[in-house]
Amino acid sequence: MIEVKDLRKSFGETEVLKGLSTTIYEKEVVCVIGPSGSGKSTFLRCLNLLEEVTSGHVLIDGTDLTDSSTDINDIRSKVGMVFQHFNLFPHMSVLQNVTIAPQKVKGLSKQEAEDAALPLLEKVGLADKANTYPTSLSGGQKQRVAIARALAMNPNVMLFDEPTSALDPELVGDVLEVMKDLAHEGMTMVVVTHEMGFAKEVGDRVFFIDEGIFMEEGSPEQLFDDPQHERTQSFLSKVL
Amino acid sequence: MYIFSVNHYIEVLPLLLEGLQFTLLITFVGVFLGFVLGAIFGLMRISKNKIVYGIATVYIEVVRGTPLLAQIFFIYFGLPDLLGVSLDKLTASILAIALNAGAYIAEIVRGSVESVEDGQREAGRSLGLSSSQTMRYIIWPQALKRMIPPLGNQFIISLKDTSLFSAIAVTDILYQGRQYASGTFTYFEPYLMVCAMYLIITIPSMVILRRYERRLEKK
Ligand SMILES: Nc1ncnc2c1ncn2[C@@H]1O[C@H](COP(=O)(O)OP(=O)(O)OP(=O)(O)O)[C@@H](O)[C@H]1O
Ligand SMILES: [Mg+2]
């Protein structure tokens, strides 16, 4: 489903991703952990080409994103992304946030888009907030709107970049709940997170990135309870 | 004291009100066209295309690097030589304000668009919106709100700038005051009234702007 082949990314002189290769299968939930600055966000952003790939290949359902003839907007509409700082559109109501892309990208009518949006808002527990503006929402509510907004495009894959790390601790649970539901429904997910509990409960595989390479990967049990690599051990001892 | 010759204040007023019409006409139409130019050149300044960026930069630097009075002389007296048709004073004035304000507004537009957080663009693009859709639906509406205070400022500046066009005998506020002064050999009253005339427009504009800015800050 997602194939990554020798992915490299440099910013100017500094190489941030130093040859990543992996395959992420349909319905799999992959968690990515690693120290700050190790390249987690950059890796995720390469999966929908928010960052231009320096070399290597990223294939989604067989389509090579790095091929210049690929319709990037089409790929992006099939890959949902949720950001650490939500990035909701502040000048639009919650409902407009969720319906803008289906209308403009898929060409749905306003009515069709809204009919599809309401069940999604229901799902993230915010149907009653449809007509409010993002500024009046809590962080946890904002992030759930952001998830609904991404889901409105019917993506095949969802990418999450530390979706709960900007939230007050008491608001994290609601967001994780929504993500767990998604996972149980069979959504393919790549999640950069420090929520080890979440990774253990719903993660199928965990990648540990350090200095731009996958240092270690395995099932959550293997990686958290019996890390092989000494870098993984020292990282886990700091965060757990 | 000399200043209390009320007659002069009363006599000059109708002349100035006539001038006010031209001043306002030139300012409103000029700044509106300037906004259209400014939006186009401002967005060109953000372009990654070197040529597009270069054209906009040349326009902005040329306008900002030359005095408005020279620009109006060039447009009113110089251009007809080249084109073989002469422009009437009003058209030349509106054109000059539009070109002049356009260059400053281009920088306002560029600055406001760039001030919208990059995460907004990324969120738009990640949903599959094209870069022009992202600009139109996500970035521009947010940038527009931030543009309003500096655009209001530019309006006030352009309004005052129109007084330079009395040099080509556009019958604006200043020109009318000057006519009265040289006809009656009184200077204090007409010029005081000229200044008051500008203030009647500029002070309320400034008050409204401050209010808007404060409201924007609160949000
Ligand atoms: N646009 C950019 N230009 C230059 N350097 C960048 C850019 N984006 C990221 N980097 C650098 O790339 C490295 C990896 O960044 P990245 O954001 O992927 O790390 P991360 O693992 O997500 O870290 P964190 O846990 O802090 O989010 C960092 O050293 C960062 O400074
Ligand atoms: Mg990051």
mmCIF file of C-alpha atoms in Angstrom, chain B residues 15-24 26 89-90 93 162-163 165-177 179 198:
data_model
loop_
_atom_site.group_PDB
_atom_site.id
_atom_site.type_symbol
_atom_site.label_atom_id
_atom_site.label_comp_id
_atom_site.label_asym_id
_atom_site.label_seq_id
_atom_site.Cartn_x
_atom_site.Cartn_y
_atom_site.Cartn_z
ATOM 1 C CA LEU B 15 -14.951 76.532 -3.894
ATOM 2 C CA LEU B 16 -13.306 74.039 -1.576
ATOM 3 C CA LEU B 17 -16.352 71.781 -1.579
ATOM 4 C CA GLU B 18 -16.155 71.696 -5.349
ATOM 5 C CA GLY B 19 -12.481 70.802 -5.046
ATOM 6 C CA LEU B 20 -13.330 68.113 -2.503
ATOM 7 C CA GLN B 21 -15.343 66.266 -5.130
ATOM 8 C CA PHE B 22 -12.321 65.968 -7.395
ATOM 9 C CA THR B 23 -10.041 65.047 -4.525
ATOM 10 C CA LEU B 24 -12.386 62.275 -3.430
ATOM 11 C CA ILE B 26 -9.319 60.794 -7.739
ATOM 12 C CA LYS B 89 -5.991 65.964 -16.227
ATOM 13 C CA LEU B 90 -8.427 63.823 -14.336
ATOM 14 C CA SER B 93 -4.307 62.026 -11.985
ATOM 15 C CA THR B 162 -3.682 64.170 -4.646
ATOM 16 C CA SER B 163 -2.879 67.735 -3.545
ATOM 17 C CA PHE B 165 -1.975 67.391 -8.779
ATOM 18 C CA SER B 166 -2.857 71.020 -8.301
ATOM 19 C CA ALA B 167 0.499 71.442 -10.049
ATOM 20 C CA ILE B 168 -1.142 70.341 -13.305
ATOM 21 C CA ALA B 169 -4.183 72.485 -12.492
ATOM 22 C CA VAL B 170 -6.502 69.714 -11.373
ATOM 23 C CA THR B 171 -9.196 71.649 -9.536
ATOM 24 C CA ASP B 172 -8.821 69.790 -6.263
ATOM 25 C CA ILE B 173 -9.091 71.218 -2.747
ATOM 26 C CA LEU B 174 -5.646 72.765 -2.690
ATOM 27 C CA TYR B 175 -5.940 74.241 -6.178
ATOM 28 C CA GLN B 176 -9.264 75.869 -5.317
ATOM 29 C CA GLY B 177 -7.831 77.366 -2.153
ATOM 30 C CA GLN B 179 -7.135 80.281 -6.671
ATOM 31 C CA TYR B 198 -8.365 67.351 4.480
#
